[in-house]
């Protein structure tokens, strides 16, 4: 196994999250799948699960997430959350990850990490409900992040790839994880307390679609106008302003010339 600064990550995060552990595995099907399995089996302690290799990495909308060991960072953070309103959670995660990487990293609604119009990474947020034996019932959130570190082939990808070493030539998975994990935990706790509103301006500062011509998955064309205080995307269309709240809707920049 490569070297992972598991202890440094633990030291930074444990004071915020009692009971927190860091778990590094050489291989697993998917870190998200594994944490969802554990949650369903009653294991809902806060954990950062890192995989050097995923054999069945998953993306949003049922897509696959392929990655090569050493050339990517793949991890999931699992923790209990109880926000008053869950809307915008995945955008808040995107904000925290983008801010901890580099000023040039942008966000493509709802939560893809973009660099110069290409995809640097993706985020997959899932939740499992549980009824605590002792404590109150709650929801366990599994926040999965996949980041390209090194060049990868564009074949089979709907968006051409970008990689972190374009910005940080010496970037290593462990160091990147140490930079990302503590701010991510802080953002999740901030979101649980105050919702998406405090993240709205931070998202806007990195919004890759701002004022861009876009097409929704139902074919509607329009112009993106930023996100609301609950994380919905505003799209100006010929039929008026459309509020796109569901992350099950995909949005693509319109092909040039539209
Ligand atoms: C997307 O862009 O559609 C989201 C990709 C999310 C990939 C990460 S890699 C770690 C975690 N485990 C998974 O199976 N998926 C997420």
Coordinates of C-alpha atoms and ligand atoms in Angstrom, one line a residue:
X1 CA 0.0 0.0 0.0
X2 CA 1.1 3.6 -0.6
X3 CA 1.8 5.9 2.3
X4 CA -1.3 7.6 3.7
X5 CA -1.1 10.4 6.3
X6 CA -3.9 8.6 8.2
X7 CA -2.7 9.8 11.6
X8 CA -2.5 13.4 10.6
X9 CA -6.0 13.2 9.1
X10 CA -7.3 11.6 12.2
X11 CA -5.7 14.3 14.4
X12 CA -7.2 17.1 12.4
X13 CA -10.7 15.5 12.2
X14 CA -11.3 13.6 15.5
X15 CA -11.7 16.8 17.6
X16 CA -14.6 17.7 15.3
X17 CA -16.1 14.3 15.1
X18 CA -15.9 12.1 18.2
X19 CA -15.5 8.4 17.3
X20 CA -14.0 9.2 13.9
X21 CA -11.7 6.6 12.3
X22 CA -9.7 6.5 9.1
X23 CA -9.8 3.2 7.1
X24 CA -7.5 2.7 4.1
X25 CA -8.1 -0.4 1.9
X26 CA -6.0 -1.7 -1.0
X27 CA -9.2 -2.6 -2.9
X28 CA -12.9 -2.5 -2.6
X29 CA -15.8 -2.5 -5.1
X30 CA -16.8 1.1 -4.2
X31 CA -16.2 3.1 -1.0
X32 CA -19.7 4.5 -1.3
X33 CA -21.2 1.0 -1.6
X34 CA -19.1 -0.3 1.3
X35 CA -20.2 2.5 3.6
X36 CA -23.9 2.1 2.6
X37 CA -23.5 -1.6 3.4
X38 CA -22.0 -0.9 6.8
X39 CA -24.7 1.6 7.6
X40 CA -27.4 -0.9 6.7
X41 CA -25.7 -3.3 9.1
X42 CA -25.9 -0.8 11.8
X43 CA -22.3 0.7 11.6
X44 CA -22.9 4.4 11.6
X45 CA -19.8 5.7 13.3
X46 CA -18.1 8.5 11.4
X47 CA -15.4 7.1 9.1
X48 CA -13.2 8.1 6.2
X49 CA -12.8 5.2 3.9
X50 CA -10.1 5.4 1.3
X51 CA -9.6 2.8 -1.4
X52 CA -6.4 2.5 -3.5
X53 CA -8.4 0.7 -6.1
X54 CA -12.1 0.4 -6.8
X55 CA -13.4 -2.4 -8.9
X56 CA -16.9 -1.0 -9.3
X57 CA -16.7 2.7 -8.7
X58 CA -20.0 4.4 -9.1
X59 CA -20.9 7.9 -10.4
X60 CA -24.2 9.9 -10.4
X61 CA -27.2 8.9 -12.5
X62 CA -26.1 5.2 -12.4
X63 CA -22.9 5.9 -14.2
X64 CA -19.6 4.1 -13.6
X65 CA -16.6 5.8 -12.1
X66 CA -13.3 4.4 -13.5
X67 CA -10.0 5.2 -11.9
X68 CA -6.5 3.8 -11.8
X69 CA -4.5 3.3 -8.6
X70 CA -2.0 6.0 -7.9
X71 CA -3.5 8.2 -10.6
X72 CA -6.6 9.1 -8.7
X73 CA -8.0 9.7 -5.2
X74 CA -11.1 7.8 -4.3
X75 CA -12.7 8.1 -0.8
X76 CA -16.0 8.3 1.0
X77 CA -16.8 10.0 4.3
X78 CA -19.6 8.6 6.3
X79 CA -21.3 10.4 9.1
X80 CA -24.6 11.0 10.8
X81 CA -26.2 14.3 9.8
X82 CA -29.4 16.0 10.9
X83 CA -29.9 19.2 8.9
X84 CA -33.3 20.9 8.9
X85 CA -33.2 20.8 5.1
X86 CA -31.1 18.5 3.0
X87 CA -31.3 20.5 -0.2
X88 CA -27.9 21.7 -1.5
X89 CA -25.9 19.2 0.5
X90 CA -24.0 17.9 -2.5
X91 CA -23.3 21.5 -3.7
X92 CA -21.9 22.4 -0.2
X93 CA -19.6 19.3 -0.5
X94 CA -18.4 20.5 -3.9
X95 CA -17.6 24.0 -2.6
X96 CA -15.6 22.5 0.3
X97 CA -13.6 20.2 -2.0
X98 CA -13.0 22.8 -4.7
X99 CA -11.8 25.4 -2.2
X100 CA -9.4 23.0 -0.6
X101 CA -7.8 22.1 -4.0
X102 CA -6.9 25.3 -5.9
X103 CA -8.4 28.7 -6.8
X104 CA -8.7 27.6 -10.5
X105 CA -11.1 24.6 -9.6
X106 CA -14.7 25.4 -10.6
X107 CA -18.0 23.7 -10.0
X108 CA -20.4 22.5 -12.6
X109 CA -23.9 22.2 -11.1
X110 CA -24.7 20.3 -9.1
X111 CA -21.3 19.1 -7.9
X112 CA -18.8 18.2 -10.6
X113 CA -15.3 19.5 -10.1
X114 CA -14.2 21.3 -13.3
X115 CA -11.0 22.7 -14.6
X116 CA -11.1 24.8 -17.7
X117 CA -14.3 23.1 -19.0
X118 CA -13.0 19.6 -18.3
X119 CA -13.9 17.2 -15.5
X120 CA -11.4 17.0 -12.7
X121 CA -13.6 15.0 -10.3
X122 CA -17.0 13.9 -9.2
X123 CA -19.0 13.7 -6.0
X124 CA -21.7 11.1 -5.1
X125 CA -23.7 11.8 -2.0
X126 CA -26.0 9.0 -0.7
X127 CA -27.9 8.7 2.5
X128 CA -29.2 5.7 4.5
X129 CA -31.8 6.1 7.3
X130 CA -31.3 4.1 10.5
X131 CA -33.1 3.7 13.8
X132 CA -30.6 3.8 16.6
X133 CA -30.8 1.1 19.2
X134 CA -30.0 3.6 22.0
X135 CA -30.0 7.0 20.3
X136 CA -32.6 8.7 18.2
X137 CA -33.3 7.7 14.6
X138 CA -31.2 9.6 12.1
X139 CA -29.7 9.6 8.6
X140 CA -26.2 8.5 7.7
X141 CA -24.7 10.5 4.9
X142 CA -22.1 8.9 2.6
X143 CA -20.1 11.5 0.7
X144 CA -18.0 10.0 -2.0
X145 CA -15.3 11.9 -3.9
X146 CA -13.3 10.8 -6.9
X147 CA -10.5 13.0 -8.2
X148 CA -8.2 12.5 -11.2
X149 CA -4.6 13.2 -10.2
X150 CA -2.8 12.1 -13.4
X151 CA -3.7 12.2 -17.1
X152 CA -6.4 9.7 -18.2
X153 CA -7.9 8.8 -21.5
X154 CA -11.0 10.7 -22.7
X155 CA -12.5 7.6 -24.3
X156 CA -15.9 6.8 -23.0
X157 CA -16.2 10.0 -20.9
X158 CA -19.0 12.4 -21.8
X159 CA -16.8 15.3 -20.6
X160 CA -13.1 15.4 -21.4
X161 CA -10.9 14.8 -18.3
X162 CA -8.7 17.2 -16.3
X163 CA -6.3 16.2 -13.6
X164 CA -4.9 17.8 -10.5
X165 CA -1.2 17.6 -11.6
X166 CA -2.0 20.2 -14.2
X167 CA -2.2 22.6 -11.3
X168 CA 0.0 20.8 -8.7
X169 CA 2.6 18.7 -10.6
X170 CA 3.7 16.9 -7.5
X171 CA 0.2 16.1 -6.1
X172 CA 0.0 12.8 -4.2
X173 CA -3.2 11.1 -3.2
X174 CA -2.4 11.2 0.6
X175 CA -1.5 14.8 0.7
X176 CA -4.5 15.8 -1.3
X177 CA -6.7 13.8 1.1
X178 CA -5.1 15.5 4.1
X179 CA -5.9 18.9 2.5
X180 CA -9.5 18.0 1.6
X181 CA -10.8 15.9 4.5
X182 CA -10.8 18.4 7.5
X183 CA -12.5 21.2 5.5
X184 CA -15.0 18.7 4.2
X185 CA -16.0 17.7 7.7
X186 CA -16.3 21.3 8.7
X187 CA -18.4 22.1 5.7
X188 CA -20.8 19.2 6.5
X189 CA -21.2 20.3 10.0
X190 CA -21.7 23.9 8.9
X191 CA -24.3 22.6 6.4
X192 CA -26.1 20.6 9.2
X193 CA -26.3 23.7 11.3
X194 CA -27.2 26.4 8.7
X195 CA -28.1 24.7 5.5
X196 CA -26.9 25.7 2.0
X197 CA -27.4 29.5 2.3
X198 CA -23.8 30.2 3.7
X199 CA -22.4 28.3 0.7
X200 CA -24.4 30.1 -2.0
X201 CA -21.9 32.9 -2.6
X202 CA -19.0 30.5 -2.4
X203 CA -20.6 28.4 -5.0
X204 CA -21.2 31.4 -7.2
X205 CA -17.5 32.3 -7.0
X206 CA -16.7 29.0 -8.7
X207 CA -19.8 28.4 -10.9
X208 CA -18.5 27.1 -14.2
X209 CA -22.0 27.4 -15.8
X210 CA -22.6 31.1 -14.9
X211 CA -24.2 32.8 -17.9
X212 CA -23.4 29.8 -20.1
X213 CA -25.8 28.4 -22.7
X214 CA -27.0 25.0 -21.3
X215 CA -29.3 22.1 -22.2
X216 CA -31.3 20.2 -19.6
X217 CA -31.7 16.4 -19.9
X218 CA -35.2 16.9 -21.2
X219 CA -33.8 19.0 -24.1
X220 CA -34.8 22.4 -22.8
X221 CA -32.2 25.0 -23.8
X222 CA -31.5 28.2 -21.8
X223 CA -28.9 30.2 -20.0
X224 CA -27.7 29.3 -16.5
X225 CA -28.1 32.1 -13.9
X226 CA -26.5 30.7 -10.8
X227 CA -28.0 28.8 -7.9
X228 CA -30.7 29.7 -5.3
X229 CA -30.3 29.7 -1.5
X230 CA -31.4 26.0 -1.5
X231 CA -29.0 25.0 -4.3
X232 CA -31.4 24.9 -7.2
X233 CA -30.1 25.9 -10.6
X234 CA -31.7 28.9 -12.3
X235 CA -32.1 28.5 -16.1
X236 CA -33.5 31.3 -18.2
X237 CA -35.5 29.7 -21.0
X238 CA -37.8 31.0 -23.7
X239 CA -40.7 30.0 -21.5
X240 CA -39.3 31.9 -18.5
X241 CA -37.0 31.2 -15.6
X242 CA -36.9 27.5 -14.7
X243 CA -35.8 26.4 -11.2
X244 CA -34.0 23.1 -11.6
X245 CA -33.9 21.5 -8.1
X246 CA -33.4 17.9 -8.9
X247 CA -29.9 16.6 -9.1
X248 CA -31.4 13.8 -11.2
X249 CA -31.6 16.3 -14.0
X250 CA -28.4 16.6 -16.0
X251 CA -27.3 19.9 -17.4
X252 CA -24.7 20.3 -20.2
X253 CA -23.1 23.3 -21.7
X254 CA -24.8 23.8 -25.1
X255 CA -22.7 22.8 -28.1
X256 CA -20.9 25.9 -29.6
X257 CA -23.0 27.8 -32.1
X258 CA -26.4 27.2 -30.4
Ligands
LIG1 C1 -19.8 11.5 -10.6 O1 -19.1 12.3 -11.2 O2 -20.8 11.1 -11.2 C2 -19.5 11.1 -9.2 C3 -18.3 10.3 -9.1 C4 -18.0 9.8 -7.7 C5 -16.9 8.9 -7.6 C6 -16.5 8.6 -6.2 S1 -15.0 7.7 -6.1 C7 -15.2 7.4 -4.4 C8 -16.7 7.1 -4.2 N1 -17.0 5.7 -4.4 C9 -17.7 5.5 -5.5 O3 -18.1 4.4 -6.0 N2 -18.0 6.7 -6.1 C10 -17.5 7.8 -5.3

